[in-house]
PDB file of C-alpha atoms in Angstrom:
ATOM      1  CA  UNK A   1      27.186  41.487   3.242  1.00  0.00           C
ATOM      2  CA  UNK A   2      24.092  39.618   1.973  1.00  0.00           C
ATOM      3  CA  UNK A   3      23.469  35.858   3.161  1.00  0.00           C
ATOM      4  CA  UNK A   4      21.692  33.869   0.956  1.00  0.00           C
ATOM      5  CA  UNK A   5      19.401  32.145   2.842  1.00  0.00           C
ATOM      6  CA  UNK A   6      19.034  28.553   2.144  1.00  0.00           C
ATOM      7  CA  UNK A   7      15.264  27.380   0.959  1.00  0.00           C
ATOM      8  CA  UNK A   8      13.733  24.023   2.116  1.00  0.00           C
ATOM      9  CA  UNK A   9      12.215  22.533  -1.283  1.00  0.00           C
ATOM     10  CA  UNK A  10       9.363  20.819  -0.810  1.00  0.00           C
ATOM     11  CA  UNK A  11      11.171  17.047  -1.747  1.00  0.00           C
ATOM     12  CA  UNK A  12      13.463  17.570   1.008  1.00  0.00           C
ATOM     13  CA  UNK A  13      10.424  19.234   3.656  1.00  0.00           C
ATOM     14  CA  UNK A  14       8.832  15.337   2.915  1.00  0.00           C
ATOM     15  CA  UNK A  15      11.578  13.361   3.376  1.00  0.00           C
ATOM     16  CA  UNK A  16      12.697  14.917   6.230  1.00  0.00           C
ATOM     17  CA  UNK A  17       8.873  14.841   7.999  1.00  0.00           C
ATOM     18  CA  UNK A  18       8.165  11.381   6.795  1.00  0.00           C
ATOM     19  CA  UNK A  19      11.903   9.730   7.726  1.00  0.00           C
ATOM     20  CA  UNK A  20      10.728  11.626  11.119  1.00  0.00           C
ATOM     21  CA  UNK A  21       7.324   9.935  11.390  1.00  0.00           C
ATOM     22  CA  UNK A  22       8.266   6.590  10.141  1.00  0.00           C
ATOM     23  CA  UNK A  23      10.593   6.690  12.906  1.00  0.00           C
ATOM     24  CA  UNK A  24       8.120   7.576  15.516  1.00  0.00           C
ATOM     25  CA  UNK A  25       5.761   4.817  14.008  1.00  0.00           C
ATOM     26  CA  UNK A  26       8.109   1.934  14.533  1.00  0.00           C
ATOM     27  CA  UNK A  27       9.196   3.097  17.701  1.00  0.00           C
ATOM     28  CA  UNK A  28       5.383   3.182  18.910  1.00  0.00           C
ATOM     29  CA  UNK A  29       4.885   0.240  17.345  1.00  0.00           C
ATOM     30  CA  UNK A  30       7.603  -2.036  18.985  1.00  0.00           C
ATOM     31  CA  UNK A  31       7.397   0.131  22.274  1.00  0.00           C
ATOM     32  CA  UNK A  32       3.972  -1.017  23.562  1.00  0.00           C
ATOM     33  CA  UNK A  33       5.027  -4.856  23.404  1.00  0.00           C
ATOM     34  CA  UNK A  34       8.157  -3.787  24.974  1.00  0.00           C
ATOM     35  CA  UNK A  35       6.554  -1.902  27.697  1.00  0.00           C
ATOM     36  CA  UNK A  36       4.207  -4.553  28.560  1.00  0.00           C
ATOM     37  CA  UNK A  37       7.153  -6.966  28.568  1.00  0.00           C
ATOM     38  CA  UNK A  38       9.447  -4.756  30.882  1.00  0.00           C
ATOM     39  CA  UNK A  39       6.204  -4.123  33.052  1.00  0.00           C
ATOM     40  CA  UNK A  40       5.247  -7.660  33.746  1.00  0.00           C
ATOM     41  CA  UNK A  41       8.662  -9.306  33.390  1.00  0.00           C
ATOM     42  CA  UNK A  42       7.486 -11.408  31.492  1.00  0.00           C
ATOM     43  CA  UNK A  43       9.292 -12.525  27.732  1.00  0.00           C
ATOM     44  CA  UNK A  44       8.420 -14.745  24.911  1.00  0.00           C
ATOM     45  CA  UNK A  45      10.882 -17.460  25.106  1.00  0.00           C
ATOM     46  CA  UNK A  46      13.687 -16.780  21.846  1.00  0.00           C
ATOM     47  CA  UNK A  47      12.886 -20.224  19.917  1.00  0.00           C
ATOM     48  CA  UNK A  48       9.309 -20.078  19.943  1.00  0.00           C
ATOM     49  CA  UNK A  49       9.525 -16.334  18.814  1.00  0.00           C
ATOM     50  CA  UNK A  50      11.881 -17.104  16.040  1.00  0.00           C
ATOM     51  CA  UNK A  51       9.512 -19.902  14.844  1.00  0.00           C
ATOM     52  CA  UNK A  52       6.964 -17.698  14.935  1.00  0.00           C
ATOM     53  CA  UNK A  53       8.822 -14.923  12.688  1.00  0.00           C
ATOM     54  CA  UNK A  54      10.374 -17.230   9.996  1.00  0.00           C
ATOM     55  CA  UNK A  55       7.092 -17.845   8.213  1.00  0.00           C
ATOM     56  CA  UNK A  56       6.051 -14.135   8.386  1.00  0.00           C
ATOM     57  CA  UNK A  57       9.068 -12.759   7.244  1.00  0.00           C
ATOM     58  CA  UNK A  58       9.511 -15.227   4.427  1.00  0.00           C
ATOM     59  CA  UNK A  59       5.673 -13.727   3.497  1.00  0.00           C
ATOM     60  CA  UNK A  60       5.766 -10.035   4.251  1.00  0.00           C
ATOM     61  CA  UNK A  61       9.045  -8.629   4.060  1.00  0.00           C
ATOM     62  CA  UNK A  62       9.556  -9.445   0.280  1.00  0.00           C
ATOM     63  CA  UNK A  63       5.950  -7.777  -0.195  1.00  0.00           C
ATOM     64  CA  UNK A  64       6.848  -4.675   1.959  1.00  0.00           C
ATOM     65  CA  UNK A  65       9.970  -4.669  -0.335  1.00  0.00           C
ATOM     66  CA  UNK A  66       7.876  -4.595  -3.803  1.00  0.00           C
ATOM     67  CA  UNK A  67       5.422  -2.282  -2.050  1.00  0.00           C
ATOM     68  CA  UNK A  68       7.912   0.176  -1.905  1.00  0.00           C
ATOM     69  CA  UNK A  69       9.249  -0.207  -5.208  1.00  0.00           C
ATOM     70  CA  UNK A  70       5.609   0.015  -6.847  1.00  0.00           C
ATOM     71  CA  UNK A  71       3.382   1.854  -4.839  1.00  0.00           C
ATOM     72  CA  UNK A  72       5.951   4.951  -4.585  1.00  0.00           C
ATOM     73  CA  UNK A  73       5.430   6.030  -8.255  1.00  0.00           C
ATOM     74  CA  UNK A  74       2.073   5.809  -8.284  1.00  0.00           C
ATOM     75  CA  UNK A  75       1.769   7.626  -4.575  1.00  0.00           C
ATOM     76  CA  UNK A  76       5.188  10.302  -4.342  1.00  0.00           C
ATOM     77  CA  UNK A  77       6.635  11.369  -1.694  1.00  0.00           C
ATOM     78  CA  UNK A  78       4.417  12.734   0.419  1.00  0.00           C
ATOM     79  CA  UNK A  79       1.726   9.876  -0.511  1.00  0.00           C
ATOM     80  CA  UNK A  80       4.364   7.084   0.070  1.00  0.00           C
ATOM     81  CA  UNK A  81       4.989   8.106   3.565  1.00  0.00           C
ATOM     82  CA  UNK A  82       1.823   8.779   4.446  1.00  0.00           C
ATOM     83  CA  UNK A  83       0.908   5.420   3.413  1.00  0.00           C
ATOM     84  CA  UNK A  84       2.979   3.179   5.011  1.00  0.00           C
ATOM     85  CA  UNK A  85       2.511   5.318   8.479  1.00  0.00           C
ATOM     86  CA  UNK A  86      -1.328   4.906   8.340  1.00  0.00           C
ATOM     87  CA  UNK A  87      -0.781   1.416   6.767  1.00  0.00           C
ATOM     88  CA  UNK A  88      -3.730  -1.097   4.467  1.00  0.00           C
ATOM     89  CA  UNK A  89      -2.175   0.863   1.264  1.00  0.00           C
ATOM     90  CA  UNK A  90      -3.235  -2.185  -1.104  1.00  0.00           C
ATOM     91  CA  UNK A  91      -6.992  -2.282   0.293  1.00  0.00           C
ATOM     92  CA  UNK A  92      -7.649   1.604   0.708  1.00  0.00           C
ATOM     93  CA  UNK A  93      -4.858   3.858   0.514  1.00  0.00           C
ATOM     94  CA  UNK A  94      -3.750   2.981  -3.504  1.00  0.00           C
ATOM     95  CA  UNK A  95      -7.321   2.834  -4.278  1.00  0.00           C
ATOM     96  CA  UNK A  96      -8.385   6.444  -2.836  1.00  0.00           C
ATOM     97  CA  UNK A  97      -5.048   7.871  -4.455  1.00  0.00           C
ATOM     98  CA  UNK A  98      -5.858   6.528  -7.471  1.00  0.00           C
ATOM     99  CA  UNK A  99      -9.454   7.587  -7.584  1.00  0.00           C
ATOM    100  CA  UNK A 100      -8.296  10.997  -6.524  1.00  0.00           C
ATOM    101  CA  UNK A 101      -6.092  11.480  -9.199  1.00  0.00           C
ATOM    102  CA  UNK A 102      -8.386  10.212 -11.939  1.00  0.00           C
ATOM    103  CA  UNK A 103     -10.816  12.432 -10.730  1.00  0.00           C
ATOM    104  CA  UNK A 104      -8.697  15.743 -10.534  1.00  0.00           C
ATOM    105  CA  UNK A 105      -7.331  14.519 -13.988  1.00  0.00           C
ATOM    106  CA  UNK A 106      -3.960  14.479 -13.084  1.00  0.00           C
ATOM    107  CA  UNK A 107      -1.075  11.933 -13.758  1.00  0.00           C
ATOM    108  CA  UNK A 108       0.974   9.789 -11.314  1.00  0.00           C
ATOM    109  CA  UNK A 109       4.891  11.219 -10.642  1.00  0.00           C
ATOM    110  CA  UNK A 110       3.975  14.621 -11.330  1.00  0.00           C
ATOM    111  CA  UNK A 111       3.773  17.373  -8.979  1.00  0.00           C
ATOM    112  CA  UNK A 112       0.527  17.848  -8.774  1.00  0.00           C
ATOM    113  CA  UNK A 113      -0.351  14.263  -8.649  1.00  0.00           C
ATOM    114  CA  UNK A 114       1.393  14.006  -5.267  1.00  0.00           C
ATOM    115  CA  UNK A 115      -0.201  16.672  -4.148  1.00  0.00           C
ATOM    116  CA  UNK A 116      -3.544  15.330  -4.789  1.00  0.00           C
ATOM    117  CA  UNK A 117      -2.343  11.673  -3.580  1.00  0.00           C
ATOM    118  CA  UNK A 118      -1.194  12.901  -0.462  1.00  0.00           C
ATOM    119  CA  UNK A 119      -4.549  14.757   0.125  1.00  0.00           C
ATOM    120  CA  UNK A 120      -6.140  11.669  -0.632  1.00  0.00           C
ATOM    121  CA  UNK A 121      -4.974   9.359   1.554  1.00  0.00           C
ATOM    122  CA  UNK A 122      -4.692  11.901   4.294  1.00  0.00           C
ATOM    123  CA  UNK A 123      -9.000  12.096   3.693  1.00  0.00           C
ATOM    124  CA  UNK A 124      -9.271   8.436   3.801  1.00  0.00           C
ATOM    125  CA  UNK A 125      -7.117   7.879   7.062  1.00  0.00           C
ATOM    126  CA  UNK A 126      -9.328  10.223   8.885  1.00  0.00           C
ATOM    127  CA  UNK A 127     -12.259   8.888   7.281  1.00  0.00           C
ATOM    128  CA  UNK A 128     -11.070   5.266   8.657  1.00  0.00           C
ATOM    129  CA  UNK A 129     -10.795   6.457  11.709  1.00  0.00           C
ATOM    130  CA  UNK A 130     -13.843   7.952  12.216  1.00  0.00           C
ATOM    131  CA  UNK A 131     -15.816   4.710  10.511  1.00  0.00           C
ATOM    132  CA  UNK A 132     -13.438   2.850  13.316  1.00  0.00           C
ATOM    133  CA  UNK A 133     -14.404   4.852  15.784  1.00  0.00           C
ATOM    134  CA  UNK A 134     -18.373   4.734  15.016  1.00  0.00           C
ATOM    135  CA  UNK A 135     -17.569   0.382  14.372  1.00  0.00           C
ATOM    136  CA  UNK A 136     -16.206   0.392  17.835  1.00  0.00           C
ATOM    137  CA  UNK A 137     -18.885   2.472  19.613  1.00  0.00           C
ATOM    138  CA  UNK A 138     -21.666   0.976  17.807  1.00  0.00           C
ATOM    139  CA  UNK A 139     -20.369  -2.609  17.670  1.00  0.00           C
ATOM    140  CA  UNK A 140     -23.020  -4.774  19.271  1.00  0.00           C
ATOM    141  CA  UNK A 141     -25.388  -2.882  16.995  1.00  0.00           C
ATOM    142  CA  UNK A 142     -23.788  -3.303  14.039  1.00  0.00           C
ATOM    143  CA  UNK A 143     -22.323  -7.475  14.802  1.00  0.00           C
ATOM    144  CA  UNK A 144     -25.420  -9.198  13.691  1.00  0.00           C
ATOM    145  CA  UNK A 145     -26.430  -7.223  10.835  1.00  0.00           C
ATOM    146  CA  UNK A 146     -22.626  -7.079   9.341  1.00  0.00           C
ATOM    147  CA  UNK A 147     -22.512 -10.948  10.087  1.00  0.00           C
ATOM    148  CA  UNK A 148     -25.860 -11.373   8.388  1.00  0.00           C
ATOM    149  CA  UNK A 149     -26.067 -14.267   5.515  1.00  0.00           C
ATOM    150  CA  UNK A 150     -27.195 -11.789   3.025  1.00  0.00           C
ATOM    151  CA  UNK A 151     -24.181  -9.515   3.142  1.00  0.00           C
ATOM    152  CA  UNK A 152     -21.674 -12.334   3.491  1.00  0.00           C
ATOM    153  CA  UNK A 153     -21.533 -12.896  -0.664  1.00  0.00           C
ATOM    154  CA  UNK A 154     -20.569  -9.001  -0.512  1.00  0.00           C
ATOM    155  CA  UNK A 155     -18.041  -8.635   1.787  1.00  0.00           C
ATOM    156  CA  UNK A 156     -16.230 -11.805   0.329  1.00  0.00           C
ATOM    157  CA  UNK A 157     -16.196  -9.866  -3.224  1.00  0.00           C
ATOM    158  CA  UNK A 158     -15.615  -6.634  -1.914  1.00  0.00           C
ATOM    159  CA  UNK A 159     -11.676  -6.700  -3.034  1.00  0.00           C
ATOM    160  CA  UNK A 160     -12.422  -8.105  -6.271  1.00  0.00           C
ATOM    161  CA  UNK A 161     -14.867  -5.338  -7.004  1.00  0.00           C
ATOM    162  CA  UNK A 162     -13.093  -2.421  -6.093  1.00  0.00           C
ATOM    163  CA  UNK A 163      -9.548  -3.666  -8.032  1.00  0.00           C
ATOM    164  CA  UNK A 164     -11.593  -5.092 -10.416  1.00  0.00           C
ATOM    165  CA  UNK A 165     -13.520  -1.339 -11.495  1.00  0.00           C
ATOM    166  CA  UNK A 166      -9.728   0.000 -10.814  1.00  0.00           C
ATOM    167  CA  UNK A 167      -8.321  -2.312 -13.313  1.00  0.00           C
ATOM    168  CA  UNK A 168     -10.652  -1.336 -16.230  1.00  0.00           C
ATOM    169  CA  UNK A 169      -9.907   1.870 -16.257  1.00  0.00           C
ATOM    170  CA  UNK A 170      -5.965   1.114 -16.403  1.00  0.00           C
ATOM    171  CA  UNK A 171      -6.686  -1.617 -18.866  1.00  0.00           C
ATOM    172  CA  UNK A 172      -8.792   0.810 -21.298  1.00  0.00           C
ATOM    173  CA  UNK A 173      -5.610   3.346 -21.406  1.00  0.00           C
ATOM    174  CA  UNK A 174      -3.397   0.968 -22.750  1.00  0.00           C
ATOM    175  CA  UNK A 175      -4.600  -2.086 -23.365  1.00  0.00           C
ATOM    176  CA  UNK A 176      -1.399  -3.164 -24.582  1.00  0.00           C
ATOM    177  CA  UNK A 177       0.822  -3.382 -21.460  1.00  0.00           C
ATOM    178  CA  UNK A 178      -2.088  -5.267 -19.403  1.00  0.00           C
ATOM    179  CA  UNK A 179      -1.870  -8.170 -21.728  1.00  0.00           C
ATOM    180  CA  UNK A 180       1.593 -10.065 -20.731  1.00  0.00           C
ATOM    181  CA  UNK A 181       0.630  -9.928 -17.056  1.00  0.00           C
ATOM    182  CA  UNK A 182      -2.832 -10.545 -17.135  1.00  0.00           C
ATOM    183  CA  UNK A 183      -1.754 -13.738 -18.785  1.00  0.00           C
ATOM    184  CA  UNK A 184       0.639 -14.248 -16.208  1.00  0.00           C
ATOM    185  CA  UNK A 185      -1.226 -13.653 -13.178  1.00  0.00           C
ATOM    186  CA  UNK A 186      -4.225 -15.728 -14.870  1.00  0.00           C
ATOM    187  CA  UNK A 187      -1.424 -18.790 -15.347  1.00  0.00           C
ATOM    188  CA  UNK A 188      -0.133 -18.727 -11.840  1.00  0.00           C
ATOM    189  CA  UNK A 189      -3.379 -19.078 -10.129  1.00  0.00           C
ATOM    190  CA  UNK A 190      -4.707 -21.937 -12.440  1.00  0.00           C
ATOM    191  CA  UNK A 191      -1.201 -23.752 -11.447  1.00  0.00           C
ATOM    192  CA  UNK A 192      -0.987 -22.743  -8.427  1.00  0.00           C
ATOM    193  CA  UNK A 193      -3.530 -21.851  -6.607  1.00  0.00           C
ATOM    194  CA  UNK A 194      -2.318 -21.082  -3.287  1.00  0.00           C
ATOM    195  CA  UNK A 195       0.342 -19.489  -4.216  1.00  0.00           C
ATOM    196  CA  UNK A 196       1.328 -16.527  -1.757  1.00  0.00           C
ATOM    197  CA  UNK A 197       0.951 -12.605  -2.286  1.00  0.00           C
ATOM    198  CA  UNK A 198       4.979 -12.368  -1.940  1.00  0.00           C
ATOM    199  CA  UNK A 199       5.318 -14.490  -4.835  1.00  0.00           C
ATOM    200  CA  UNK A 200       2.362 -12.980  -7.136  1.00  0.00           C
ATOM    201  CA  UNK A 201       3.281  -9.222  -6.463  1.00  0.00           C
ATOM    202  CA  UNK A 202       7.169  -9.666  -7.348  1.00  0.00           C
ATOM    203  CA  UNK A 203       6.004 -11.674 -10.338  1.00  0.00           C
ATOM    204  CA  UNK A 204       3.894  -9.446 -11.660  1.00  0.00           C
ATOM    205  CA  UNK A 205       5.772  -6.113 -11.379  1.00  0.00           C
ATOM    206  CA  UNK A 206       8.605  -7.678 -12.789  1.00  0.00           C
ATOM    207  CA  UNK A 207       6.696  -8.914 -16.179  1.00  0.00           C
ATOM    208  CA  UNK A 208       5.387  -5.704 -16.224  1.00  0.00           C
ATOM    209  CA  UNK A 209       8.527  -3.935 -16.372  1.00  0.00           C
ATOM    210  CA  UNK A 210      10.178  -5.718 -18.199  1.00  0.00           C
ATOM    211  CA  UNK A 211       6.923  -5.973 -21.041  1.00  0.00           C
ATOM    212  CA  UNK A 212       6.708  -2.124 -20.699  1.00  0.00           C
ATOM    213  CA  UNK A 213      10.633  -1.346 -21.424  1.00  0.00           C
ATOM    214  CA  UNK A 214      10.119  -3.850 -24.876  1.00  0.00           C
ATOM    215  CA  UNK A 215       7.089  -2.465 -26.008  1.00  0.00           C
ATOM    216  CA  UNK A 216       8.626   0.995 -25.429  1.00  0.00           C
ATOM    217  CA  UNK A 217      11.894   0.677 -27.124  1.00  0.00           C
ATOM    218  CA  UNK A 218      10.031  -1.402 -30.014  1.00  0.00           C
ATOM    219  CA  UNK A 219       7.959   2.430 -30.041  1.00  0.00           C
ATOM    220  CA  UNK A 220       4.418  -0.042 -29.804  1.00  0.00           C
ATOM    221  CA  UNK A 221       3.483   2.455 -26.821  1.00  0.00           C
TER     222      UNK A 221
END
């Protein structure tokens, strides 16, 4: 009698890594405080650490929420995972992926653009660490010239730059949806200037969907 032999797909190989991975990652993550606590005795009293939390979960857990919710189309599967294990997706990971794919001319949710994502941001997380690992080694070098007058103006446009050249290129495809939340980002920082990320980012996407679905059914896309 012939078995058929159940096949792993490749969806299912990534899940079942990255669920695996993510799990190791928190676990690392909240182990070494633990440790340190259980090996000294020593524990942050409950009040102070719950004042402590509040404000940075009111701040970060909506934003890891949308993260997830935007950032996984654009990144797959594979990408996704990757991502949020190595961690600064908004500053580098996004960026590279994105790059990547415009570069291999492929398109974001397909196959092949995962493919190429994932490659990507597996490059720039060993590339990180290496550029970590030369910062760290040649640190007293590298302090005064880094914290130099003349390269201050840089590093405090750097972000703006590199979203800004990112944002072109989206903005030249289709001009049409970056119009509603252009307008909308531009209105919320004249009113309110200090407005936090976990407001902006929900804000945004939202418009954008919901600008993207009209113009579609409409057919002005």
């Amino acid at each position: 009698m012939n078995v058929a032999m159940k096949t792993t797909t490749y969806d299912e190989a990534i899940h079942r890594s990255g669920r695996a991975w993510m799990a190791v990652a928190i676990a690392m993550i909240l182990g070494v405080p633990l440790a340190v606590s259980l090996y000294f005795g020593v524990w942050p009293p409950i009040g102070k650490l719950a004042a402590a939390l509040l404000p940075t979960i009111m701040i970060f857990w909506p934003i890891a929420v949308v993260e997830v919710i935007t950032f996984t189309p654009m990144l797959g599967s594979g990408g996704t995972y990757l991502g949020f294990v190595t961690g600064n997706l908004s500053n580098l990971k996004v960026p590279a992926a994105i790059s990547a794919m415009q570069a291999a001319g492929v398109e974001p949710s397909t196959k092949e653009g995962e493919i190429v994502s994932t490659l990507a941001i597996g490059a720039s997380s060993l590339v990180t660490n290496a550029v970590l690992l030369a910062g760290v080694l040649l640190m007293s070098y590298l302090t005064p010239v880094l914290e130099s007058p003349a390269l201050k103006p840089a590093f405090a446009n750097l972000l703006p730059a590199l979203f800004g050249a990112l944002g072109v290129v989206f903005i030249s495809r289709n001009w049409k949806l970056s119009i509603a939340p252009l307008a909308l980002m531009i209105g919320l920082f004249v009113a309110i200037p200090t407005a936090p990320v976990g407001i902006l980012i929900p804000a945004g996407a939202i418009v954008s969907i919901g600008v993207a679905r009209l113009l579609y059914k409409r057919k002005l896309l």
